Short mmCIF file of C-alpha atoms in Angstrom, two decimals:
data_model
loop_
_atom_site.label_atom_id
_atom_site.label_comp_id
_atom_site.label_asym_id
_atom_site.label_seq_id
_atom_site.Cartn_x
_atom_site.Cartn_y
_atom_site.Cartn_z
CA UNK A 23 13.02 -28.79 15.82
CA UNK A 24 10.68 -27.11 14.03
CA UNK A 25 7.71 -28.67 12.36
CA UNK A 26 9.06 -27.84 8.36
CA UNK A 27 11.85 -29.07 8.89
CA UNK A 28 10.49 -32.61 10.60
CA UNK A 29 8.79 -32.75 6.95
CA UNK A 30 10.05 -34.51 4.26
CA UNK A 31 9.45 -32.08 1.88
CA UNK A 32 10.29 -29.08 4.17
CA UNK A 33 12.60 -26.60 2.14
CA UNK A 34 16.08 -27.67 3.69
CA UNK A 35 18.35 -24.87 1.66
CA UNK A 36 20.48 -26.32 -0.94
CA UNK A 37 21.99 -24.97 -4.07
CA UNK A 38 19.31 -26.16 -5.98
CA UNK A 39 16.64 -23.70 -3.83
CA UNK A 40 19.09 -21.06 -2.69
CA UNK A 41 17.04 -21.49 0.51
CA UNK A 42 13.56 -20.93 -0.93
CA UNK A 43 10.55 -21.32 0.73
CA UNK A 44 8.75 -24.84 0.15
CA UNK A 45 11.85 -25.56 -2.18
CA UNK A 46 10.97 -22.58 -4.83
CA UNK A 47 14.12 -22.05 -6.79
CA UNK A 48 15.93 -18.70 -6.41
CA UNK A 49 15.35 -18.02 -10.14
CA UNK A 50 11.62 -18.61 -9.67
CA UNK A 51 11.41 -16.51 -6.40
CA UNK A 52 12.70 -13.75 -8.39
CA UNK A 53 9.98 -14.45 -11.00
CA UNK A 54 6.99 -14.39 -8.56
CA UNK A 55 8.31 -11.03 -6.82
CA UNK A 56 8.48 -9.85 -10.27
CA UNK A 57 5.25 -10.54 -10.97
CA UNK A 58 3.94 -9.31 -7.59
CA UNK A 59 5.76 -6.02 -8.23
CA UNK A 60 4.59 -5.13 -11.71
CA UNK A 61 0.89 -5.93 -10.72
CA UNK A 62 1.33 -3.33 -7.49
CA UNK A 63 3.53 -0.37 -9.74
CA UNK A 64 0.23 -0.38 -11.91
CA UNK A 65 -2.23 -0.39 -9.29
CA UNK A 66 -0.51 1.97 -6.81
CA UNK A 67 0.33 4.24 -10.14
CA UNK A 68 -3.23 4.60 -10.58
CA UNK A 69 -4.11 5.00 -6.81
CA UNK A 70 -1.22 7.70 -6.09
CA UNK A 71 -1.99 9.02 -9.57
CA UNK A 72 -5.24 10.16 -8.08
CA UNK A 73 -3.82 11.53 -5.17
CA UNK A 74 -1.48 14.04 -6.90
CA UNK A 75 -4.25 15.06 -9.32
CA UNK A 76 -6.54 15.66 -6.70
CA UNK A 77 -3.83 17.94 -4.69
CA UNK A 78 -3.48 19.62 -8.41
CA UNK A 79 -6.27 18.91 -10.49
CA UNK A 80 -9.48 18.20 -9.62
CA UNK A 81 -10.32 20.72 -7.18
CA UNK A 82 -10.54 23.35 -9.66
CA UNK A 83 -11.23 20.74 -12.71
CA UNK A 84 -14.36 18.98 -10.97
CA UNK A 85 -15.23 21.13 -8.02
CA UNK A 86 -15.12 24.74 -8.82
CA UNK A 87 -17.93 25.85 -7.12
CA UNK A 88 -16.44 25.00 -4.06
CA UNK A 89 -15.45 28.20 -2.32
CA UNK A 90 -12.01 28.51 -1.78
CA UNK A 91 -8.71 26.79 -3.36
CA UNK A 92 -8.42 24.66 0.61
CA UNK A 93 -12.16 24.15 -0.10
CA UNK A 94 -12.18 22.76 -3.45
CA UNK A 95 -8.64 20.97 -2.71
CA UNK A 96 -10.83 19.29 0.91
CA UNK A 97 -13.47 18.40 -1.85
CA UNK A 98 -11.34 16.06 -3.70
CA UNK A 99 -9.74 14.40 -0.72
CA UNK A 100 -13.10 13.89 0.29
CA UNK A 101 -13.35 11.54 -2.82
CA UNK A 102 -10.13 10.77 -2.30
CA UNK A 103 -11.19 9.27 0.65
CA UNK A 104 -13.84 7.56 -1.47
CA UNK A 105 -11.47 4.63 -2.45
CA UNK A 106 -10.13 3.79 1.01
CA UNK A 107 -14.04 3.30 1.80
CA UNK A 108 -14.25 0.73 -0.54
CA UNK A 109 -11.04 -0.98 0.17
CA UNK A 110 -11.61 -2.44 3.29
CA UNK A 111 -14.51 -4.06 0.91
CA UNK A 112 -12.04 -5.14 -1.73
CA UNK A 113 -9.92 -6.74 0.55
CA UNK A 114 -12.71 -8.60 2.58
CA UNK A 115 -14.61 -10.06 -1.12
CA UNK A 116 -10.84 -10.96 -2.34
CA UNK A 117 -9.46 -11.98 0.63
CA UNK A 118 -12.76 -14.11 0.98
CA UNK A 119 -12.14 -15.60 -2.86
CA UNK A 120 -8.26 -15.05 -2.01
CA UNK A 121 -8.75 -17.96 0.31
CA UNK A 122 -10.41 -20.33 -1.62
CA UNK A 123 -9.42 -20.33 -5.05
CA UNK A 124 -6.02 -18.74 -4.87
CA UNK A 125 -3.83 -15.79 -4.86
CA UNK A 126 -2.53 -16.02 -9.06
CA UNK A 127 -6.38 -15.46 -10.08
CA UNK A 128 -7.47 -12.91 -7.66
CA UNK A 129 -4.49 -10.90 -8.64
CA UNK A 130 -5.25 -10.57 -12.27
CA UNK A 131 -8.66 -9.78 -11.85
CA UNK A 132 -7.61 -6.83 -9.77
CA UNK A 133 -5.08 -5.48 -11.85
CA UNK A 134 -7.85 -5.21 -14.69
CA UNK A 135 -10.69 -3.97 -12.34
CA UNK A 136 -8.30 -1.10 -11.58
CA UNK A 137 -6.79 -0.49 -14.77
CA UNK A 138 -10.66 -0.32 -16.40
CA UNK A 139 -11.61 2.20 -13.74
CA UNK A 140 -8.49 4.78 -13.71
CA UNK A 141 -8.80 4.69 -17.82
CA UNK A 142 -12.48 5.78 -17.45
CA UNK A 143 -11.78 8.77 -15.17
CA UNK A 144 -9.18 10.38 -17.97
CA UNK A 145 -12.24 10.74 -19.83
CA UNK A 146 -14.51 12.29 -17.61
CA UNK A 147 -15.81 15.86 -18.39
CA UNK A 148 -15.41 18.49 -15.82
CA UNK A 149 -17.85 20.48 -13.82
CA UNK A 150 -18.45 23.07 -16.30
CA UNK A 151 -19.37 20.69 -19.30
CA UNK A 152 -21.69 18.28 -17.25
CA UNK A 153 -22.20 19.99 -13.98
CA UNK A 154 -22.47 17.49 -11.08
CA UNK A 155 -22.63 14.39 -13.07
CA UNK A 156 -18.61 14.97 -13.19
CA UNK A 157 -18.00 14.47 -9.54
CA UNK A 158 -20.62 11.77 -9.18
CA UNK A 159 -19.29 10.04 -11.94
CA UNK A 160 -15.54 10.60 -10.51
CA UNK A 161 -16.56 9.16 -7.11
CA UNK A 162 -17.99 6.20 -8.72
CA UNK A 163 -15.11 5.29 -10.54
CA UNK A 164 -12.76 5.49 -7.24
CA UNK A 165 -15.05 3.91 -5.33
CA UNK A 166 -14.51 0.63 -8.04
CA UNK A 167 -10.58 1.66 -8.14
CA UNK A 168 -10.33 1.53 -4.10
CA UNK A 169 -11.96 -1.74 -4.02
CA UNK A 170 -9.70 -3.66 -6.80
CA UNK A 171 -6.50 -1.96 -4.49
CA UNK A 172 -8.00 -3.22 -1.33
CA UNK A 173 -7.54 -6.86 -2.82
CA UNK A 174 -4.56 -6.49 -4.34
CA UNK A 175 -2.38 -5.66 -1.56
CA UNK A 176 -2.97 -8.94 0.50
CA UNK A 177 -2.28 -11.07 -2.52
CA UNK A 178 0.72 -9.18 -3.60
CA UNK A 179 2.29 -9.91 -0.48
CA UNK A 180 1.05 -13.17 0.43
CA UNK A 181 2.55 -14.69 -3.30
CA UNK A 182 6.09 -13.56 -2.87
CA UNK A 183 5.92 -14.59 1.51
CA UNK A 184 4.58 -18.06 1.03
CA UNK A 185 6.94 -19.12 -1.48
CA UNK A 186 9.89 -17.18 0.72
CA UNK A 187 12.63 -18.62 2.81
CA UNK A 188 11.65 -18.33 6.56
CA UNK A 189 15.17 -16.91 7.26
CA UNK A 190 14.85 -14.06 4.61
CA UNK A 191 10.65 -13.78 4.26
CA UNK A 192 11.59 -9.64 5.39
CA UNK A 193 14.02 -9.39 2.32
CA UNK A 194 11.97 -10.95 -0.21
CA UNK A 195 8.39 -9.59 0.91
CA UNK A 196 9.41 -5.95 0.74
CA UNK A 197 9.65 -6.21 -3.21
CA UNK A 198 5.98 -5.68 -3.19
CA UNK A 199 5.90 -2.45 -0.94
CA UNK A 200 9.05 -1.06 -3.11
CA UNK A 201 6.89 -1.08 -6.10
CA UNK A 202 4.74 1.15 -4.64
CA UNK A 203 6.96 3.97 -4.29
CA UNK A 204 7.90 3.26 -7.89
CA UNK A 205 3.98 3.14 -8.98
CA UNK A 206 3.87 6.89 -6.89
CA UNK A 207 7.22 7.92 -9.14
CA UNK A 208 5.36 6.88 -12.39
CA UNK A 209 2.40 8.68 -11.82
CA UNK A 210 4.52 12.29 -10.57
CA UNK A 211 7.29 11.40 -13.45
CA UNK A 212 4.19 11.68 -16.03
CA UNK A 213 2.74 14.85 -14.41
CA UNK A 214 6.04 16.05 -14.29
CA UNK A 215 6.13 15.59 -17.86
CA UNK A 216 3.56 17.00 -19.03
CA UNK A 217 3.59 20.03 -16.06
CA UNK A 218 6.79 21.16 -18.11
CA UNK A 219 5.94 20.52 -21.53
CA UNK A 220 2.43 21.87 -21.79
CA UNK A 221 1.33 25.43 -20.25
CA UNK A 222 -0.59 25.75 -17.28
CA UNK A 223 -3.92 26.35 -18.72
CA UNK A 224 -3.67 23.39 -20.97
CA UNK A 225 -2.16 21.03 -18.11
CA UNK A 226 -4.75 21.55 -16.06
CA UNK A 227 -7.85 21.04 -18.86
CA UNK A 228 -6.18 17.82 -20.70
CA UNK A 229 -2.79 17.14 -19.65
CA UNK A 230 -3.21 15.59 -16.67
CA UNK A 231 -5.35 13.09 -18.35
CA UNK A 232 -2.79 11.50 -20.42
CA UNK A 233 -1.28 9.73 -17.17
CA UNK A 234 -4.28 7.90 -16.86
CA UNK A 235 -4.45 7.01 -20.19
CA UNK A 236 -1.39 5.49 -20.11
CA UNK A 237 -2.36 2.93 -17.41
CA UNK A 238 -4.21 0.69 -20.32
CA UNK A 239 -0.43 -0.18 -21.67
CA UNK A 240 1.19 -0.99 -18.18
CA UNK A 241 -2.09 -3.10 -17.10
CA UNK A 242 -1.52 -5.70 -20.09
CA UNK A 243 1.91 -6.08 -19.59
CA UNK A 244 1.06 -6.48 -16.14
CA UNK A 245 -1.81 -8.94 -16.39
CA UNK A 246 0.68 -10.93 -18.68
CA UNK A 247 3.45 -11.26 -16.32
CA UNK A 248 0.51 -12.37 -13.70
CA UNK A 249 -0.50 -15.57 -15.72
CA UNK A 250 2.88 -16.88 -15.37
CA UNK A 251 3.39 -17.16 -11.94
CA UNK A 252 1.46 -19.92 -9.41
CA UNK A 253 0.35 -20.44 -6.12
CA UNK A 254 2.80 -21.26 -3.27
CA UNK A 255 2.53 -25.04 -2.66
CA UNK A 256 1.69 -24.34 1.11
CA UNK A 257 -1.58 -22.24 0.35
CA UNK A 258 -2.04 -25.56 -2.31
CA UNK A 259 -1.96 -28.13 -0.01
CA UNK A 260 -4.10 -25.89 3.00
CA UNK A 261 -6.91 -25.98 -0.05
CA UNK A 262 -6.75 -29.70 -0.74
CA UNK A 263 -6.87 -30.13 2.83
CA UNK A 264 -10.22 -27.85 2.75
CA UNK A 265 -11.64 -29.29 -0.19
CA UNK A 266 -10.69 -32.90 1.69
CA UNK A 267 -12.36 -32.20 4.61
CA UNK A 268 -15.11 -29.94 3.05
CA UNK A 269 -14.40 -27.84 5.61
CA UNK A 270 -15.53 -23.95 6.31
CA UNK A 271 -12.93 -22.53 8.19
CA UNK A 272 -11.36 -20.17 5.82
CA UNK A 273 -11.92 -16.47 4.86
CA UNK A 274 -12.95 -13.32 6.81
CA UNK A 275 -15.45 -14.71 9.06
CA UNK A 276 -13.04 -17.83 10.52
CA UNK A 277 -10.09 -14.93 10.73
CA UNK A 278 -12.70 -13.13 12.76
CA UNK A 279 -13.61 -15.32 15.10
CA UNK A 280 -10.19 -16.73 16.12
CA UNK A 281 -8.26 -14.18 15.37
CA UNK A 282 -9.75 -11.12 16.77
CA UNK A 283 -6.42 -9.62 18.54
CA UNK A 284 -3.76 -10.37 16.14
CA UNK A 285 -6.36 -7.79 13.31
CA UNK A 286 -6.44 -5.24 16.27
CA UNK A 287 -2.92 -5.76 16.59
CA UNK A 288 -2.11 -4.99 12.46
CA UNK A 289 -4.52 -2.10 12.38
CA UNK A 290 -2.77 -0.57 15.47
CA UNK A 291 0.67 -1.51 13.35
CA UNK A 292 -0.81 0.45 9.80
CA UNK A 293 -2.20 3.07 11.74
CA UNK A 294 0.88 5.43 12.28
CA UNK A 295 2.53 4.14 8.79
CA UNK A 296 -0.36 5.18 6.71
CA UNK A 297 -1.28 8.12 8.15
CA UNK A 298 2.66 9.50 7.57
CA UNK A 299 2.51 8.66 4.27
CA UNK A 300 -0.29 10.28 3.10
CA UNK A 301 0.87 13.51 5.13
CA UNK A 302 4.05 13.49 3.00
CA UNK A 303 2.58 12.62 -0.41
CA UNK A 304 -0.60 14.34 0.01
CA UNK A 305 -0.61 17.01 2.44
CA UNK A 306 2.72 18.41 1.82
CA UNK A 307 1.52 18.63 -2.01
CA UNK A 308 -1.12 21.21 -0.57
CA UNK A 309 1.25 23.10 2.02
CA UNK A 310 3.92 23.98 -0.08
CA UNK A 311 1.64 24.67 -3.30
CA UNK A 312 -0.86 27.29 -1.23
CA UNK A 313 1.17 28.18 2.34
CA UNK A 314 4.70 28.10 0.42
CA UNK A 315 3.67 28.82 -3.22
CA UNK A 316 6.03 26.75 -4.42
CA UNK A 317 6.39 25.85 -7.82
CA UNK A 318 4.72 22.64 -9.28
CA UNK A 319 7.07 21.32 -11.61
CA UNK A 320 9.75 21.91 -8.80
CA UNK A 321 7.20 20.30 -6.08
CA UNK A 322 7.29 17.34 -8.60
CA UNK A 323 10.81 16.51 -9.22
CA UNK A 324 11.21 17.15 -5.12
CA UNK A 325 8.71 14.24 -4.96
CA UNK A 326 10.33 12.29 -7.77
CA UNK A 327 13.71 12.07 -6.21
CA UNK A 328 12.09 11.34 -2.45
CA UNK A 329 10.50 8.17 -4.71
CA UNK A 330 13.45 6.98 -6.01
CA UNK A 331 15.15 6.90 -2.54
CA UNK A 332 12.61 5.07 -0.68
CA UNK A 333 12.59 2.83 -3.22
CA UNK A 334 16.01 1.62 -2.47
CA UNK A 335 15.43 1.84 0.96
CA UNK A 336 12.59 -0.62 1.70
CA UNK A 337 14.12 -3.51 0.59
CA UNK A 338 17.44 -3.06 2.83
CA UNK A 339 14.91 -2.10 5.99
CA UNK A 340 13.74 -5.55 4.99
CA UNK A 341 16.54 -7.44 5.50
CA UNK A 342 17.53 -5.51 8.71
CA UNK A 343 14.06 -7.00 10.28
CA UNK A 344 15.32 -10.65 9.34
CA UNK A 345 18.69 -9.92 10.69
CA UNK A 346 17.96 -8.12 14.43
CA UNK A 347 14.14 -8.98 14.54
CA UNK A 348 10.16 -7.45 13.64
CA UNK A 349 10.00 -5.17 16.65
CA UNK A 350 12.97 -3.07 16.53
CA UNK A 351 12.91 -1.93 13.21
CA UNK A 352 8.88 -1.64 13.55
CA UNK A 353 9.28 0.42 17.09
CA UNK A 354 12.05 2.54 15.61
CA UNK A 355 9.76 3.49 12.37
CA UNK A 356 7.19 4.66 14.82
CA UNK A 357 9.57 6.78 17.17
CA UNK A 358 11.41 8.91 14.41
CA UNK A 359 8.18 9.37 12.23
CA UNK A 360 7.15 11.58 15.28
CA UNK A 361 9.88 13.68 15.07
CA UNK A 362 9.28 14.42 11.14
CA UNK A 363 7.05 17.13 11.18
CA UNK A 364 9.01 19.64 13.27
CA UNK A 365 11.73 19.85 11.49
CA UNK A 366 9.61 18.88 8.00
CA UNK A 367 7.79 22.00 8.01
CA UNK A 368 9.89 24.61 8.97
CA UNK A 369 12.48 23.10 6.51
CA UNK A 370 9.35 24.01 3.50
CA UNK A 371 8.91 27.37 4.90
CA UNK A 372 12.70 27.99 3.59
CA UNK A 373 11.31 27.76 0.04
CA UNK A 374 14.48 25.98 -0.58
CA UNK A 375 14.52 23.24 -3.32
CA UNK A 376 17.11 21.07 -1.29
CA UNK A 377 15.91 21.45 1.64
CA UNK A 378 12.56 20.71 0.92
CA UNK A 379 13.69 17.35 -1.18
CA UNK A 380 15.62 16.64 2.06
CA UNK A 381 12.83 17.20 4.55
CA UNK A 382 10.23 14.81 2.09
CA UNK A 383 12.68 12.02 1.98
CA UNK A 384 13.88 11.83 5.28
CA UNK A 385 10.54 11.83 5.61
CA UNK A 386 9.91 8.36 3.61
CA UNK A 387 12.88 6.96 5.02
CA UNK A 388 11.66 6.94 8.44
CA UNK A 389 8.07 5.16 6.76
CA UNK A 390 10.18 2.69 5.48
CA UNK A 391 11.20 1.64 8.66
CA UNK A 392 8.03 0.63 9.33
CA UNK A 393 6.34 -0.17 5.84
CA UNK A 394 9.19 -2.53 4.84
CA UNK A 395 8.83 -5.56 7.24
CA UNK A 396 4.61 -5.12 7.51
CA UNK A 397 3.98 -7.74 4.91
CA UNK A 398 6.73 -10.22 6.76
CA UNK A 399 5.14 -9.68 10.49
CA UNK A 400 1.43 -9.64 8.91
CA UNK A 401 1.73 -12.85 7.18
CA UNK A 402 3.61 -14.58 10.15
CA UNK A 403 0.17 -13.26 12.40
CA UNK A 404 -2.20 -15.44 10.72
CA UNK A 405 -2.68 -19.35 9.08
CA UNK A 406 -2.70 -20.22 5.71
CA UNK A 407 -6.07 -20.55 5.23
CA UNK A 408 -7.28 -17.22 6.24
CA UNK A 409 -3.92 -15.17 5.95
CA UNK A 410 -5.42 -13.27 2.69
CA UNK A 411 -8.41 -12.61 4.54
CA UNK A 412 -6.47 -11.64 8.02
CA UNK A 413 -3.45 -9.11 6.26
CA UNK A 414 -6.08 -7.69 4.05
CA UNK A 415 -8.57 -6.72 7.22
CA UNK A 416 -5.78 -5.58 9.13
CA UNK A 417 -4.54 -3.90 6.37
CA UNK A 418 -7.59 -2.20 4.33
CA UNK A 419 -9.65 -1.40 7.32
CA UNK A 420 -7.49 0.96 9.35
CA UNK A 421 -6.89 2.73 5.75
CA UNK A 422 -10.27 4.07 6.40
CA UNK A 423 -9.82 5.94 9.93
CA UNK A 424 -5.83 6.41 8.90
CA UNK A 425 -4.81 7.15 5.22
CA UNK A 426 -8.34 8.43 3.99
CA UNK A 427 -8.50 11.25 6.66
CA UNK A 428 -5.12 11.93 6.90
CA UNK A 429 -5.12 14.63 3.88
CA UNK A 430 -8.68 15.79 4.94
CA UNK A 431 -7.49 16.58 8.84
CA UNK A 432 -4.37 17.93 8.24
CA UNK A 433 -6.27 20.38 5.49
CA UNK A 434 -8.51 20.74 8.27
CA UNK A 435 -6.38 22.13 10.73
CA UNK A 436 -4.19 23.78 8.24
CA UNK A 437 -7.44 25.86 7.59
CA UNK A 438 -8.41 26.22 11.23
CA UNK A 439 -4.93 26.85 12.99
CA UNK A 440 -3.25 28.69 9.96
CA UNK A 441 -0.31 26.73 11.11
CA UNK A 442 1.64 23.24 10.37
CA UNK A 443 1.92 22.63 14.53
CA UNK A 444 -1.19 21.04 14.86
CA UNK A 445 -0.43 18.56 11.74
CA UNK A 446 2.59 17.81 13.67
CA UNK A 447 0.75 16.42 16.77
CA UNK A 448 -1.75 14.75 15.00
CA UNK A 449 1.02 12.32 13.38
CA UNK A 450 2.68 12.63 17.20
CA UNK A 451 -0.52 10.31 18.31
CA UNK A 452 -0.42 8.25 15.71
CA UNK A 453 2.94 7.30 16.42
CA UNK A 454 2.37 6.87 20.03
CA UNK A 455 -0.36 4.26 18.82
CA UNK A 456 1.69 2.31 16.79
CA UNK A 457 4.58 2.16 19.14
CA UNK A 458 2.20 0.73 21.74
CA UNK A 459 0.93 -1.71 19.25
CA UNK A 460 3.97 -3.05 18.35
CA UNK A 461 5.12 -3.57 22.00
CA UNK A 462 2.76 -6.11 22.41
CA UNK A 463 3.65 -8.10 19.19
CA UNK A 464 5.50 -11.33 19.81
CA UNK A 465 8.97 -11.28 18.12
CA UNK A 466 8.40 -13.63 15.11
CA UNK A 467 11.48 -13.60 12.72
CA UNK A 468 12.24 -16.28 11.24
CA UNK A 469 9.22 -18.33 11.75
CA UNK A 470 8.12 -20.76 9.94
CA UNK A 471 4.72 -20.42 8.36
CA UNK A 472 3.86 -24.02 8.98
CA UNK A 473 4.48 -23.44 12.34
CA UNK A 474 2.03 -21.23 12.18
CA UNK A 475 -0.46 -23.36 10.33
CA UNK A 476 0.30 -25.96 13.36
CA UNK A 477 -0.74 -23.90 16.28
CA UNK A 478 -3.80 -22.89 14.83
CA UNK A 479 -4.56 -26.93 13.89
CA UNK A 480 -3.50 -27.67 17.16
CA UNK A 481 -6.33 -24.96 19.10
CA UNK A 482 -8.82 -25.15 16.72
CA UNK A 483 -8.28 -28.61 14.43
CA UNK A 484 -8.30 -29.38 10.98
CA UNK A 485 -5.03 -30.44 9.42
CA UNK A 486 -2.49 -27.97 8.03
CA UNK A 487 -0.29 -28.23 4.63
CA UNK A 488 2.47 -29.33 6.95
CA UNK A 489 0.92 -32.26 7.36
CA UNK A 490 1.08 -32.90 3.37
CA UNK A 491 4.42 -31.17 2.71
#
C-alpha cells in the first residue's frame, strides 16, 4: 500500500475531490491550471513573440549592417539565444526562492519581470536612429525576459502537479505546456494582424511593435488571476517541516548533490523536444521566407493553424501517458520527430499553402508526444523540497546547448550546405539522444509524490509532508 494512502489525510477520491491531489476539489484544480495557464500564454507570448520578430524583424530593424539577409537574420538569433543564457539563471534564483517561500509568489513576480521587459523592447529605436545602443539595449532586455521565463516554467508546472491526482498528474499537468502553443498563436495572430492591415514598409518600422505593447494588458489580468490561487498543501507541509527542523536541504545545491542523474536524465529528455521545436517555429520561419520566398502573411496563418492544433493535442498526449505509461509516449515522440524533416522540407519546397500547414503541424504533433507528459515525469524525478529547483535545472539548462542554437545551426548549415539535408540530421541526433535517455527512465505513472518524498527521507533523512498529511 502506498504511503498516501496509509495517511489519514491522503486524497482517497470521492465526489467531494473528484480524485484530486491532497483532496483539492475538481472545481479548484481547474482554478489553479487556470491560473498556471494564463501566467505561461503571457510569458511564452512574449518569448515566441521575439522569436517571430527576430525571423522577420529585427534583422533588418536592429542589425542592418550585417551583411546579408542569413547574416542579419543569424544576428538576431544570436540574441535570441541571449534569453536561453539567462534562463538556466532564472530557473536556478527561482527555483532556489521557488523552494523556500513558495510557488504562488515566485510566479507573479515572473509574470511582471517579463511583462516589464517585452513592453520596453516595443520602444526601442532601431539601428539607424541610435546606432549600436539599439542592439545592446535589445540584448539587455532579453537577457532580463529569458531569466523571468526560466523561473516560470518550473512553477507553472509544479502548481497544477502537486495539487493533481496521482492517477491523472499527465492530464492535468499538460494545461501548462498547452498554453504555450496558445502564447506562440497570440503573438503570430497579432503579427498576422497587423502583416495584413499595414504595408510592408510600415510593418516592419512600427507595426510589429504593437504586439509587444499589448503584453502590458494580458500581464495584469494575468498577475490577477495569480493572487488567487495557493500553494499545494504537500509543498506546505515539506516547508513547515524545513522551517521545523531548520534544516538546509532544499534548492539547487541539495538537488545537486543527490540528485545528479535524475538532472542528466531530464536534460537528455528536453534535449530532442526543444531542439524540434525551435526548428519548426524558428527555422522554418527563415527557410520558407528566403529558400521558398514564401509569403509572410501566408507563412503566418500556416503557423497559426499548426498552433491551434497542437494545442488540442497536448492535453490528450497527456492523458495517453497516464493511461499506457511515461516511456512509450516519451520514446515514440523521439522516434517520429526524426522522421520530420525529410518529408518537412521537401513538402515547403512545393510552395504549397496546404502542404506546408500540413508538414508544420505534423510537425508539432509529433513534439507533443514528447512535450505533453515532461512536466508529469519531471516532477515524479525529484522531492518536494527541491522539485522547483530539480525540473527547472533539468529544464532551463539544456535550453542553452538545445533551443538557443537550434535556429543559429540550422541557419548555419542552411548557409554552408545550401541545402535542408544537413538540418535534417542534426534533429536525427538529437532524437537518437533523447530516445536513449528515456530508455533508462524508470516507468513512474501513477506515482505518488509522497512516495517520492519518502525515498528520499528514507536515503538521506529529514521528514517528508507525508509524514504531516
Amino acid at each position: 500500500m502506498s504511503v498516501q494512502n496509509q495517511q489519514a489525510g491522503a486524497a482517497v477520491p470521492t465526489a467531494g475531490t473528484a480524485g484530486a491531489g491532497d483532496g483539492t476539489p475538481l472545481s479548484g484544480l481547474k482554478k489553479i491550471v487556470a491560473a498556471s495557464m494564463v501566467g505561461t500564454v503571457v510569458e511564452w507570448y512574449e518569448f515566441f513573440l521575439y522569436a517571430t520578430a527576430a525571423s522577420l524583424v529585427f534583422g533588418t530593424f536592429f542589425f542592418p549592417a550585417a551583411g546579408t539577409q542569413l547574416d542579419g537574420i543569424i544576428a538576431a538569433f544570436l540574441t535570441y539565444a541571449v534569453g536561453f543564457i539567462a534562463r538556466p539563471l532564472g530557473g536556478i534564483v527561482f527555483g532556489q526562492i521557488g523552494d523556500k517561500f513558495g510557488r504562488k509568489h515566485t510566479l507573479q513576480a515572473t509574470i511582471i519581470l517579463v511583462g516589464v521587459a517585452t513592453f520596453l523592447m516595443g520602444c526601442l529605436p532601431g539601428f539607424d536612429t541610435i546606432g549600436y545602443w539599439a542592439p545592446a539595449l535589445l540584448v539587455a532586455l532579453r537577457f532580463i525576459q529569458g531569466f523571468a521565463v526560466g523561473g516560470e516554467w518550473g512553477g507553472a508546472v509544479l502548481l497544477v502537479a502537486e495539487h493533481s491526482p496521482d492517477r491523472s498528474r499527465g492530464f492535468w499537468s499538460s494545461w501548462p505546456q498547452a498554453a504555450v502553443p496558445v502564447g506562440n498563436l497570440l503573438a503570430t495572430l497579432v503579427l498576422l494582424t497587423m502583416s495584413w492591415i499595414l504595408p510592408e514598409d510600415q510593418f516592419l518600422s512600427w507595426g510589429w511593435r504593437v504586439a509587444f505593447w499589448l503584453s502590458a494588458v494580458i500581464v495584469i489580468i494575468g498577475y490577477y488571476i495569480r493572487t488567487h490561487v495557493t500553494d499545494a498543501p504537500i509543498f506546505l507541509e515539506a516547508k513547515a517541516e524545513q522551517e521545523k527542523q531548520k534544516a538546509a536541504s532544499y534548492g539547487v545545491g541539495a538537488v545537486i548533490k543527490r540528485y545528479p542523474v535524475k538532472i542528466l536524465q531530464a536534460m537528455g529528455l528536453r534535449f530532442a523536444e526543444n531542439i524540434l521545436y525551435y526548428i519548426i517555429v524558428s527555422f522554418s520561419i527563415v527557410y520558407l521566407s528566403t529558400v521558398v520566398e514564401y509569403n509572410t502573411s501566408e507563412l503566418l496563418l500556416a503557423l497559426l493553424i499548426a498552433h491551434v492544433v497542437h494545442f488540442l493535442a497536448i492535453p490528450q498526449v497527456g492523458r495517453l501517458s497516464d493511461r499506457i505509461g511515461r516511456k512509450p509516449v516519451y520514446f515514440t515522440g523521439a522516434v517520429l520527430g526524426a522522421t520530420w524533416a525529410f518529408f518537412a522540407f521537401p513538402l515547403f519546397d512545393t510552395a504549397s499553402p496546404v502542404l506546408i500547414v500540413l508538414a508544420i503541424t505534423i510537425g508539432l504533433v509529433f513534439h507533443a508526444f514528447m512535450y505533453a507528459g515532461q512536466p508529469a515525469v519531471m516532477s515524479e524525478m525529484f522531492p518536494t523540497r527541491m522539485r522547483y529547483s530539480g525540473v527547472s535545472l533539468g529544464y532551463q539548462v539544456t535550453s542553452i546547448i538545445a533551443g538557443s542554437l537550434a535556429p543559429i545551426i540550422a541557419v548555419a548549415l542552411l548557409q554552408a550546405y545550401d541545402s535542408w539535408v544537413p538540418v535534417a540530421i542534426y534533429i536525427v541526433i538529437a532524437c537518437v539522444i533523447t530516445a536513449v535517455t528515456v530508455l533508462t527512465l524508470t516507468e513512474t505513472r501513477g506515482e505518488s509524490l509522497r512516495e517520492v518524498d519518502a525515498v528520499d527521507e528514507q536515503k538521506y533523512g529529514a521528514a517528508p509532508a507525508a509524514r504531516h498529511a
